[in-house]
mmCIF file of C-alpha atoms and ligand atoms in Angstrom:
data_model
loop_
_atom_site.group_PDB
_atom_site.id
_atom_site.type_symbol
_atom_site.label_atom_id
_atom_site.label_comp_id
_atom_site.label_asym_id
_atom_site.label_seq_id
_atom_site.Cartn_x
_atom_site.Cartn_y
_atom_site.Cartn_z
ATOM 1 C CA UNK A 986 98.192 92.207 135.958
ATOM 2 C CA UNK A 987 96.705 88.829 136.256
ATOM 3 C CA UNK A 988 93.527 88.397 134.089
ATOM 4 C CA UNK A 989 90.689 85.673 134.342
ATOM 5 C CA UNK A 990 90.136 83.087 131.439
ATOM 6 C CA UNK A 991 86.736 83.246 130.161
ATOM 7 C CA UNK A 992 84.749 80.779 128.460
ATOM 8 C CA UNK A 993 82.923 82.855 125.508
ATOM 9 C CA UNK A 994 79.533 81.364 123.341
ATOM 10 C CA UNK A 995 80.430 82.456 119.752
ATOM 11 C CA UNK A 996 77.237 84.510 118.668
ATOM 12 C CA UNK A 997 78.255 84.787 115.088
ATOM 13 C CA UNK A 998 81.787 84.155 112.846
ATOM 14 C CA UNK A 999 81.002 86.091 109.722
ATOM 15 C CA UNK A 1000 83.221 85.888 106.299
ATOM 16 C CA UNK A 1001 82.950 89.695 105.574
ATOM 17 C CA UNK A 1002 85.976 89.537 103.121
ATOM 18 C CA UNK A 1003 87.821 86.798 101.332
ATOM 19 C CA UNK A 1004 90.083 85.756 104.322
ATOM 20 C CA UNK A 1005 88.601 88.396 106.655
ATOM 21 C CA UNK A 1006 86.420 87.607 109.253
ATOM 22 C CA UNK A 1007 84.617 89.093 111.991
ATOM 23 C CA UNK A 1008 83.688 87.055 115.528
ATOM 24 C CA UNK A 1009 81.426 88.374 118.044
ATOM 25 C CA UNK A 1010 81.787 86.346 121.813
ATOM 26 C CA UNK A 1011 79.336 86.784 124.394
ATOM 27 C CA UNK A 1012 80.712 86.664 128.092
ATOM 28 C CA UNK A 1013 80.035 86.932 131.308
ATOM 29 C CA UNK A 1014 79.720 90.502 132.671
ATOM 30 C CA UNK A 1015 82.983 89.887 135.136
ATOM 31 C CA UNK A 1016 84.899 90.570 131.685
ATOM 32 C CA UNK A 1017 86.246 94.226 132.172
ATOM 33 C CA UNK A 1018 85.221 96.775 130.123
ATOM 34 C CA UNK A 1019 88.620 97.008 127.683
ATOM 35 C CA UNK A 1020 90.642 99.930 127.181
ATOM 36 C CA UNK A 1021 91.066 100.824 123.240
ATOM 37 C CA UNK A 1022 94.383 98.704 122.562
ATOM 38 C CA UNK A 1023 93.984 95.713 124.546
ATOM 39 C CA UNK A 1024 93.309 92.679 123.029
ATOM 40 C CA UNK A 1025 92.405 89.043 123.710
ATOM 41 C CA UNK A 1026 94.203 85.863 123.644
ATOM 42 C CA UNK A 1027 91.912 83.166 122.344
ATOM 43 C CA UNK A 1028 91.564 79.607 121.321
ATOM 44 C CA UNK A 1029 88.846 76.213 121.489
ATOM 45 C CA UNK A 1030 87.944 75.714 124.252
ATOM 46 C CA UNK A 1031 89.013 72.205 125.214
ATOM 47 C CA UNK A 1032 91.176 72.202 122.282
ATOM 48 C CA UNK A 1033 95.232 71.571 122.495
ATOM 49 C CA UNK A 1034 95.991 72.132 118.994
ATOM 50 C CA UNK A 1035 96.929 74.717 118.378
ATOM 51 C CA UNK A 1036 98.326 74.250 121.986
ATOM 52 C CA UNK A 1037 98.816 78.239 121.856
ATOM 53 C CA UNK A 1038 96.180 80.872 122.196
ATOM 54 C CA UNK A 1039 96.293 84.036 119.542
ATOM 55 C CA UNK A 1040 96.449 87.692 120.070
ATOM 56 C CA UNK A 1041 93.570 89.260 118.441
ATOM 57 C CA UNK A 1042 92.703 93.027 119.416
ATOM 58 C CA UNK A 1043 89.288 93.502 120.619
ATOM 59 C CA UNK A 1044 87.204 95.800 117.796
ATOM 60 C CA UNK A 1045 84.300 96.833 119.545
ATOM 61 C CA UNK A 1046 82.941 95.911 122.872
ATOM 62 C CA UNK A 1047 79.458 96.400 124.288
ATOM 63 C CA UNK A 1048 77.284 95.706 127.308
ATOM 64 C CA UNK A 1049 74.644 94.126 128.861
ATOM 65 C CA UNK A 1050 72.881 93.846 132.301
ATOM 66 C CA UNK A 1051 74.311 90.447 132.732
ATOM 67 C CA UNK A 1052 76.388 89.679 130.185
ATOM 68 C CA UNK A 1053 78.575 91.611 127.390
ATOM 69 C CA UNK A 1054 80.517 91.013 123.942
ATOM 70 C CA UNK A 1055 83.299 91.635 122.197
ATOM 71 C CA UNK A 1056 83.693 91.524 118.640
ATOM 72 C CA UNK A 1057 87.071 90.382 116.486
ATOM 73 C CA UNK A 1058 88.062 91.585 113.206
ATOM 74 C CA UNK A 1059 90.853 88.805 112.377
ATOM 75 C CA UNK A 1060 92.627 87.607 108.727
ATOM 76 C CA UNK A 1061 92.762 84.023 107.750
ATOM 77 C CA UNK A 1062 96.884 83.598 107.789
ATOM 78 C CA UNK A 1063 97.716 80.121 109.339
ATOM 79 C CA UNK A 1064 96.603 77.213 111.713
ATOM 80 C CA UNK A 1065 95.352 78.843 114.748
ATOM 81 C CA UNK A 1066 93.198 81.549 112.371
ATOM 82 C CA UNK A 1067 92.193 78.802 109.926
ATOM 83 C CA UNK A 1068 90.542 77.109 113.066
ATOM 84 C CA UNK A 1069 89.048 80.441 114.266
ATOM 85 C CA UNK A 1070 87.071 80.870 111.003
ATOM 86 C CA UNK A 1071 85.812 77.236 110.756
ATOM 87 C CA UNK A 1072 84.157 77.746 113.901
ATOM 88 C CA UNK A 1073 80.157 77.922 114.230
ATOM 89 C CA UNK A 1074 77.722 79.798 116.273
ATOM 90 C CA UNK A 1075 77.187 78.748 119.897
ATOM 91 C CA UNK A 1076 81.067 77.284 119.707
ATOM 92 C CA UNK A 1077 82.798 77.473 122.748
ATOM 93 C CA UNK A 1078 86.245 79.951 122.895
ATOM 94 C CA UNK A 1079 88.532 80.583 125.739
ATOM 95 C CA UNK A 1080 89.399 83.966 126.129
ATOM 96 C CA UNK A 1081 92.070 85.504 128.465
ATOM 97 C CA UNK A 1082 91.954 88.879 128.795
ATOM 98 C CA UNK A 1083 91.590 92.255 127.973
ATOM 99 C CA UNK A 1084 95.323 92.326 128.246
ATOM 100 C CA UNK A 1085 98.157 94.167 127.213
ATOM 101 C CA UNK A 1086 97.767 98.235 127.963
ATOM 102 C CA UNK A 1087 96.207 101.082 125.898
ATOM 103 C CA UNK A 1088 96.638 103.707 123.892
ATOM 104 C CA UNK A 1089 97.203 106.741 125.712
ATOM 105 C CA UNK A 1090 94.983 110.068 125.149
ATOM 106 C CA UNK A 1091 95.869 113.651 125.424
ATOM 107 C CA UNK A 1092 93.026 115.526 125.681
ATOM 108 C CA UNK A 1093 94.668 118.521 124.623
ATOM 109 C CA UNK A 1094 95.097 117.123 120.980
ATOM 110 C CA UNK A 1095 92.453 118.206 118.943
ATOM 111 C CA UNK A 1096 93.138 116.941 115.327
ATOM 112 C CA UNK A 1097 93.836 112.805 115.684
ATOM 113 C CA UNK A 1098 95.229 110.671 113.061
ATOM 114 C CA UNK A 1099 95.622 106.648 112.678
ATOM 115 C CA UNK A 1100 97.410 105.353 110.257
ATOM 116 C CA UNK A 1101 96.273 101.816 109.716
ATOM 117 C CA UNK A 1102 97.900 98.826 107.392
ATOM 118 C CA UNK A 1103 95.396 96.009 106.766
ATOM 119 C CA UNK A 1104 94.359 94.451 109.772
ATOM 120 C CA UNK A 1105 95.682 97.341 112.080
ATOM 121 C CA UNK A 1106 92.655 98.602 111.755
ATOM 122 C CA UNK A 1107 90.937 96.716 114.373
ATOM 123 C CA UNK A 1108 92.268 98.387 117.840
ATOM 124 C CA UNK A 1109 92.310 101.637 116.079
ATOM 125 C CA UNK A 1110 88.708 101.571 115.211
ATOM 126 C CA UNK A 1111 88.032 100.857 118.758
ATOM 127 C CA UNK A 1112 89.875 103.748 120.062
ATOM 128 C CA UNK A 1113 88.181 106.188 117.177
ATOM 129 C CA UNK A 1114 85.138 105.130 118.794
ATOM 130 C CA UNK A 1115 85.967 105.570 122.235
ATOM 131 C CA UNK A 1116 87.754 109.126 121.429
ATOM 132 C CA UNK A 1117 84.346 110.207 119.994
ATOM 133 C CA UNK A 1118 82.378 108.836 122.962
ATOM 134 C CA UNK A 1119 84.137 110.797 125.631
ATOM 135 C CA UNK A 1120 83.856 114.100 123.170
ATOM 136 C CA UNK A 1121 87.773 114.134 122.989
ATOM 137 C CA UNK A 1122 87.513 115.119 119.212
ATOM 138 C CA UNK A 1123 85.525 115.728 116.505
ATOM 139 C CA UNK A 1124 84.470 113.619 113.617
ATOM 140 C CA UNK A 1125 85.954 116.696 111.577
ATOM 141 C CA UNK A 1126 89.347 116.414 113.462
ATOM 142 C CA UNK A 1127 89.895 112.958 113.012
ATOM 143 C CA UNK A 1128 91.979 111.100 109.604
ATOM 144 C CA UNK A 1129 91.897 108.023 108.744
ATOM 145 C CA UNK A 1130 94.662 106.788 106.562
ATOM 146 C CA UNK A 1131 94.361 103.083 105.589
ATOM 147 C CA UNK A 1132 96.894 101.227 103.301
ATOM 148 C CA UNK A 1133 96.861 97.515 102.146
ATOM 149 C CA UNK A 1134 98.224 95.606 99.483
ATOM 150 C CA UNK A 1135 95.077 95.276 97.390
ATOM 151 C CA UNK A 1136 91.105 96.304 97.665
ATOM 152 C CA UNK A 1137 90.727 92.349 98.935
ATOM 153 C CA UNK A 1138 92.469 93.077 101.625
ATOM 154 C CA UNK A 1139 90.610 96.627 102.479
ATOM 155 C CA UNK A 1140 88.160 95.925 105.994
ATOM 156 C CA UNK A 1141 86.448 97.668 108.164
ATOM 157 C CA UNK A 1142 85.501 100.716 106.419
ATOM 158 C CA UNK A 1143 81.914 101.164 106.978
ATOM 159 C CA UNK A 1144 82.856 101.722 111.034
ATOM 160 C CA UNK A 1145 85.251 104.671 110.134
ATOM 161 C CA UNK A 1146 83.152 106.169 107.637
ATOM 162 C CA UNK A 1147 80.817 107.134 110.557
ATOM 163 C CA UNK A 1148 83.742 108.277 112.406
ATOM 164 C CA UNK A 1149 85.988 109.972 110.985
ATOM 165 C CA UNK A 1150 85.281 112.790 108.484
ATOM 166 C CA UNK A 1151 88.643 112.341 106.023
ATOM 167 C CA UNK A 1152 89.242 108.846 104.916
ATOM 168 C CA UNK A 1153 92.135 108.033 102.918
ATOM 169 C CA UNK A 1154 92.689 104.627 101.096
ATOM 170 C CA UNK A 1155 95.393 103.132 99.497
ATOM 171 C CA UNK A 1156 96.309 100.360 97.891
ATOM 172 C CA UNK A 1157 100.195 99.420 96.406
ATOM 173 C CA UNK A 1158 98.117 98.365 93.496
ATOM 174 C CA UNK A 1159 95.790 101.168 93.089
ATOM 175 C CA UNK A 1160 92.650 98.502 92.833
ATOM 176 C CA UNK A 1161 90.862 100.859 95.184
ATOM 177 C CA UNK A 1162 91.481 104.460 96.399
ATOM 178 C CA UNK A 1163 95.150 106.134 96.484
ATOM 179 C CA UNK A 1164 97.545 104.202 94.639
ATOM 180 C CA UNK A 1165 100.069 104.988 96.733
ATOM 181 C CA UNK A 1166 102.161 103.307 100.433
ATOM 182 C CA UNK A 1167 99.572 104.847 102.988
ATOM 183 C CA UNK A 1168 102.670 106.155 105.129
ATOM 184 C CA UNK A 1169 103.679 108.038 101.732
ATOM 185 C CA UNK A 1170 100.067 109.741 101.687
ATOM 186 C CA UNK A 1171 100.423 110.848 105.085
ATOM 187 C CA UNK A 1172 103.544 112.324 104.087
ATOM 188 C CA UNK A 1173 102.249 114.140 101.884
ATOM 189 C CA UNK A 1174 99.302 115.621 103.914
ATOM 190 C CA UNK A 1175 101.317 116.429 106.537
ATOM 191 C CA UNK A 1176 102.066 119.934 106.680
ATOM 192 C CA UNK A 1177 98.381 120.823 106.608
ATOM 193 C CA UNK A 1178 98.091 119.030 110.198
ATOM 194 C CA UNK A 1179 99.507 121.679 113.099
ATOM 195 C CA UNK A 1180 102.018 119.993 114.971
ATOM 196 C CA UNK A 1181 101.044 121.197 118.163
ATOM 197 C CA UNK A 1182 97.639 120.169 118.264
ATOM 198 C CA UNK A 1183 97.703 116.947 116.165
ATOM 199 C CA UNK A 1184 98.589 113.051 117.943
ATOM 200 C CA UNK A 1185 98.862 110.227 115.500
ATOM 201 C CA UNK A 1186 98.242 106.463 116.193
ATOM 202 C CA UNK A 1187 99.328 103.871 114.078
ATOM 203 C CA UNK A 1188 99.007 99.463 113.819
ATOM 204 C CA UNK A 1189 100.177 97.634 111.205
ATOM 205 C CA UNK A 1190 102.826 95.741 109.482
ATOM 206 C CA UNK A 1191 106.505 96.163 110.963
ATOM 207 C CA UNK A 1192 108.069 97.938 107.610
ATOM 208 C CA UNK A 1193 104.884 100.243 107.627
ATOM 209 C CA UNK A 1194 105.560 101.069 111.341
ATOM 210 C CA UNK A 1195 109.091 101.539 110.725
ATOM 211 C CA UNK A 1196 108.570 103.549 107.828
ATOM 212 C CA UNK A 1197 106.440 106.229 109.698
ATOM 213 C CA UNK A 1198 108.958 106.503 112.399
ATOM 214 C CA UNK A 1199 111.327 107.693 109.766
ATOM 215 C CA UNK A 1200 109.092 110.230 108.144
ATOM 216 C CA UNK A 1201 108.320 111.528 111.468
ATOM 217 C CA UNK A 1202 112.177 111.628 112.462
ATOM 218 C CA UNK A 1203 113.142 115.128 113.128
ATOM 219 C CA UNK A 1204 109.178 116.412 113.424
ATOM 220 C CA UNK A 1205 107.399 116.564 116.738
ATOM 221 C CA UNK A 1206 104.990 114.782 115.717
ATOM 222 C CA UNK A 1207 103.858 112.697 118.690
ATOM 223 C CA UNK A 1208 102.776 108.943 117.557
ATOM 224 C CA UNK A 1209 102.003 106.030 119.441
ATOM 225 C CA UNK A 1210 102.096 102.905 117.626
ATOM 226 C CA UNK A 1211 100.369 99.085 118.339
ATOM 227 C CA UNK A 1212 102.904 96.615 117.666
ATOM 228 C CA UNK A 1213 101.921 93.043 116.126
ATOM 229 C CA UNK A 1214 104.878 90.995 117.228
ATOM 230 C CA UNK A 1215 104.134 86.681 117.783
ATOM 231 C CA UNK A 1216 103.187 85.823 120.823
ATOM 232 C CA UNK A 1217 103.029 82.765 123.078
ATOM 233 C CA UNK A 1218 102.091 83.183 126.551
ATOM 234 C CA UNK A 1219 100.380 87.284 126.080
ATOM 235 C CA UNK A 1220 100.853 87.216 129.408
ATOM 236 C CA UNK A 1221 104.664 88.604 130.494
ATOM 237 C CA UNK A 1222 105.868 85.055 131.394
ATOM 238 C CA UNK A 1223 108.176 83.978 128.535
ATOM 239 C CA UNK A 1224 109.663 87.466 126.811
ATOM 240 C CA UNK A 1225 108.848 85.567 123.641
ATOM 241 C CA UNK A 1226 107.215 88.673 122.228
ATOM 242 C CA UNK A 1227 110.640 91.103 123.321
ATOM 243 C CA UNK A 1228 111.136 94.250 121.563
ATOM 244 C CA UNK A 1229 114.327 96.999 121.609
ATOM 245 C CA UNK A 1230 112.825 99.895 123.336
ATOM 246 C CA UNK A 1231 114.830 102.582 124.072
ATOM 247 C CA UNK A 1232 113.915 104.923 127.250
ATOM 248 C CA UNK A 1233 113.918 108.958 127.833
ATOM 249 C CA UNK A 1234 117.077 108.517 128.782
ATOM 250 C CA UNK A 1235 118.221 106.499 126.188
ATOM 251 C CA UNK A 1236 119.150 103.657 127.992
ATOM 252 C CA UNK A 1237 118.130 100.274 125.546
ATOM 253 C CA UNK A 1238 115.812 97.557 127.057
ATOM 254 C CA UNK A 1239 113.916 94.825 125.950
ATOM 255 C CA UNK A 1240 109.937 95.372 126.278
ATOM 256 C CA UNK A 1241 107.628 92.557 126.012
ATOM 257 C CA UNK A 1242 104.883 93.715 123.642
ATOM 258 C CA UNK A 1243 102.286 92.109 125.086
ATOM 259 C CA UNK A 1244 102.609 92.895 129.031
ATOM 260 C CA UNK A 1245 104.332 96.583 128.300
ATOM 261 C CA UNK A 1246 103.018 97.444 125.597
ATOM 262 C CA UNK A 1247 100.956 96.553 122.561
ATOM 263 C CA UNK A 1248 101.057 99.956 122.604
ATOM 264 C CA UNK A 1249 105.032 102.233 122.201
ATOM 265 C CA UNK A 1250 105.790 105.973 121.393
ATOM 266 C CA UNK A 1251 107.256 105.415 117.867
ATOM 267 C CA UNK A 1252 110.335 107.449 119.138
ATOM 268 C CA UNK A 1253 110.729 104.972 121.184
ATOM 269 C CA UNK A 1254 110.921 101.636 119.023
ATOM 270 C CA UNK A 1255 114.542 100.393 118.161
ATOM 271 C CA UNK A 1256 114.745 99.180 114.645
ATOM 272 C CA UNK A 1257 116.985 96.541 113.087
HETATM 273 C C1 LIG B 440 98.584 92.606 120.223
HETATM 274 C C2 LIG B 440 98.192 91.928 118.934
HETATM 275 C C3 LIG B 440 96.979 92.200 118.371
HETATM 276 C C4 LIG B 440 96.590 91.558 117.182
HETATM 277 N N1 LIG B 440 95.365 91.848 116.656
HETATM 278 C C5 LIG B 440 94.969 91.225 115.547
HETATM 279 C C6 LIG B 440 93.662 91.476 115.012
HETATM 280 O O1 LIG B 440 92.876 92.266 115.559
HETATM 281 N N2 LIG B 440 93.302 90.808 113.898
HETATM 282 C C7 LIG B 440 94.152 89.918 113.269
HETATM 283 O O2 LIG B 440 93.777 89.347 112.242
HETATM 284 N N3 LIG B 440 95.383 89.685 113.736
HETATM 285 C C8 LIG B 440 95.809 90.302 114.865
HETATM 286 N N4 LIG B 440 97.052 90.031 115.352
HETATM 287 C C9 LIG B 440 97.904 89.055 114.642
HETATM 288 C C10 LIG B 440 97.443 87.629 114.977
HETATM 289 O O3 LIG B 440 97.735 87.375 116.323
HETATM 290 C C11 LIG B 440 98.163 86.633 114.095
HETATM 291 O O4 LIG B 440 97.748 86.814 112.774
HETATM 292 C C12 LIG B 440 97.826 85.203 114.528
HETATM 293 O O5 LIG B 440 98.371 84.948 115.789
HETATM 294 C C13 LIG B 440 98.349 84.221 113.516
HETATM 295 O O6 LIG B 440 98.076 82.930 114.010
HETATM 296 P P1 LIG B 440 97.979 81.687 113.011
HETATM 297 O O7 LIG B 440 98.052 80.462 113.840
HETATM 298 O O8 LIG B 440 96.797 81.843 112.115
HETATM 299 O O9 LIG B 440 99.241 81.846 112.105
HETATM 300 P P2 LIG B 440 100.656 81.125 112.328
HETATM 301 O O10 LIG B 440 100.588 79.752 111.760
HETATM 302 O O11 LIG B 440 101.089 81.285 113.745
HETATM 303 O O12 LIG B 440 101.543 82.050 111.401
HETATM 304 C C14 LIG B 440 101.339 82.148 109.980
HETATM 305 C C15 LIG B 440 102.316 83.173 109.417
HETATM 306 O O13 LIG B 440 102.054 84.480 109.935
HETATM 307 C C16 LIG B 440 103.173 85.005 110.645
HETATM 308 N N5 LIG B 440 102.665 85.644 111.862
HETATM 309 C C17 LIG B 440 102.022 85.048 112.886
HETATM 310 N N6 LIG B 440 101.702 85.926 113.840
HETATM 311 C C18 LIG B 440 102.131 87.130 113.422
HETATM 312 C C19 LIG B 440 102.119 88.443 113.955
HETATM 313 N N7 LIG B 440 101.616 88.714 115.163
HETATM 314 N N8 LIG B 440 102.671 89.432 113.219
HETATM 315 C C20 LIG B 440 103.199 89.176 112.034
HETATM 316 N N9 LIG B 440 103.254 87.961 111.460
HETATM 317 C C21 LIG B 440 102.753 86.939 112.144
HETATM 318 C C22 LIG B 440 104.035 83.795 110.957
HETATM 319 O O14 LIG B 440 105.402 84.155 111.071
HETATM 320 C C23 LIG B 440 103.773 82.898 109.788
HETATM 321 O O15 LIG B 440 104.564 83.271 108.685
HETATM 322 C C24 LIG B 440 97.469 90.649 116.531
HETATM 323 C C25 LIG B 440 98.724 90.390 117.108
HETATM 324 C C26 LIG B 440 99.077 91.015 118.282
HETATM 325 C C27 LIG B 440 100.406 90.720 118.904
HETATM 326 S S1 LIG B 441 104.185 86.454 124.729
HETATM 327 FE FE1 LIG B 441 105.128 85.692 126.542
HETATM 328 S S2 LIG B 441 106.052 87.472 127.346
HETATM 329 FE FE2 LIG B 441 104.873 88.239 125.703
#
């Protein structure tokens, strides 16, 4: 679906963490109300280089009489972030969206889990939020696993702490919490979650994705993940952002992530 560019006043562009920062936008009130999962492309307004917005997912969202806000949790890693962070209050941004679809939610799971590497944690922040909005689950049902390299690179936690009731945190260094790959603690836990009842989300890293969809191989399990693949229009136009999906009935085909998805059941996902 066609979505409107926006021209968004920058409110505040906070350092929170070395590298890590987090952007709050004011727009007009003609900006939908985004579904947990969605994201925005932005970039300068006025600016051609980078000639290419970026995807960011939107991390919270609220609303005003006449106007709302959205708020970006983002990581310093190249040009078009670098120019994101240097950017001052009351700076202009254009932002096309929300785009992409969401994360779907069965009401009839009780226990929820996300499984989050590093920056991943952004869209699935905004759907812990939403599920406890709309009284889907508890704040006792719902684990949080979080991975990253190192503590530096460990964000967002004060928003989950007041969401989800078991927080797990690892690091491969062990400079804060678990030292251990976050998809390896969930392995571990996971016999204490009942099958039935339980849905997982996940967004992170490709080889953390990839390694969840193995340990869940042969469980039923059901797991949707948010897939960070490069993108250049975000739009459906160029199948730059093309991923190997394979159907229910197994047929193969290529699935751009940001007009079909962001969003995939794992079981789904064809890896390399
Ligand atoms: C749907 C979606 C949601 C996203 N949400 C967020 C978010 O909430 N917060 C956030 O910080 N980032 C998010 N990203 C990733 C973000 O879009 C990229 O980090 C950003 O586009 C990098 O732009 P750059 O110009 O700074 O880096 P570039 O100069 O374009 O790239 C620098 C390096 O990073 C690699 N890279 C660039 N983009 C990606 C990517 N998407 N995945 C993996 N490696 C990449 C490049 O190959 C290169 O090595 C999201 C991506 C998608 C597709
Ligand atoms: S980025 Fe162009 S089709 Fe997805």
């Amino acid at each position: 679906m066609a979505k409107d560019i926006y021209i968004g006043e920058i409110l505040s562009n906070e350092e929170i963490q070395k590298e890590f920062f987090l952007m709050k936008v004011k727009l007009t009130s003609s900006f939908d109300d985004p579904l947990p999962g969605q994201f925005v492309m932005i970039r300068i307004a006025g600016l051609n280089d980078p000639f290419l917005s970026r995807p960011i997912s939107i991390y919270s969202f609220s609303r005003r009489n006449n106007s709302c806000s959205i708020e970006l949790l983002y990581r310093v890693i190249g040009k078009g972030t670098q120019i994101l962070a240097g950017l001052i209050k009351t700076s202009q941004v254009e932002i096309h969206g929300p785009l992409g679809g969401s994360f779907e939610i069965d009401e009839s799971k009780k226990q929820i889990i996300f499984i989050a590497g590093g920056i991943g944690i952004a869209p699935l922040s905004l759907l812990a939020e939403h599920l406890g909005r709309i009284g889907c689950s508890s704040k006792q049902a719902m684990s949080f696993y979080l991975g990253a390299q190192t503590a530096d690179a460990i964000v967002g936690l004060d928003k989950i702490n007041k969401l989800c009731y078991q927080i797990q945190v690892c690091t491969d260094d062990g400079s804060v919490g678990r030292k251990s790959l976050v998809t390896d603690a969930f392995q571990k836990d996971m016999k204490i979650y009942p099958v039935e009842n339980t849905i997982i989300y996940t967004c992170g890293p490709k080889a953390m994705v990839k390694a969840l969809s193995k340990i869940l191989n042969g469980t039923k399990f059901q797991c949707q993940a948010s897939l960070e693949e490069r993108m250049a229009c975000g739009t459906g136009a160029c199948m730059g952002c093309a991923v190997a999906i394979r159907d229910n009935e197994g047929y193969l085909a290529y699935k751009r992530v940001c007009a079909d998805g962001p969003v995939f059941d794992i079981r789904q996902i064809v890896w390399e």
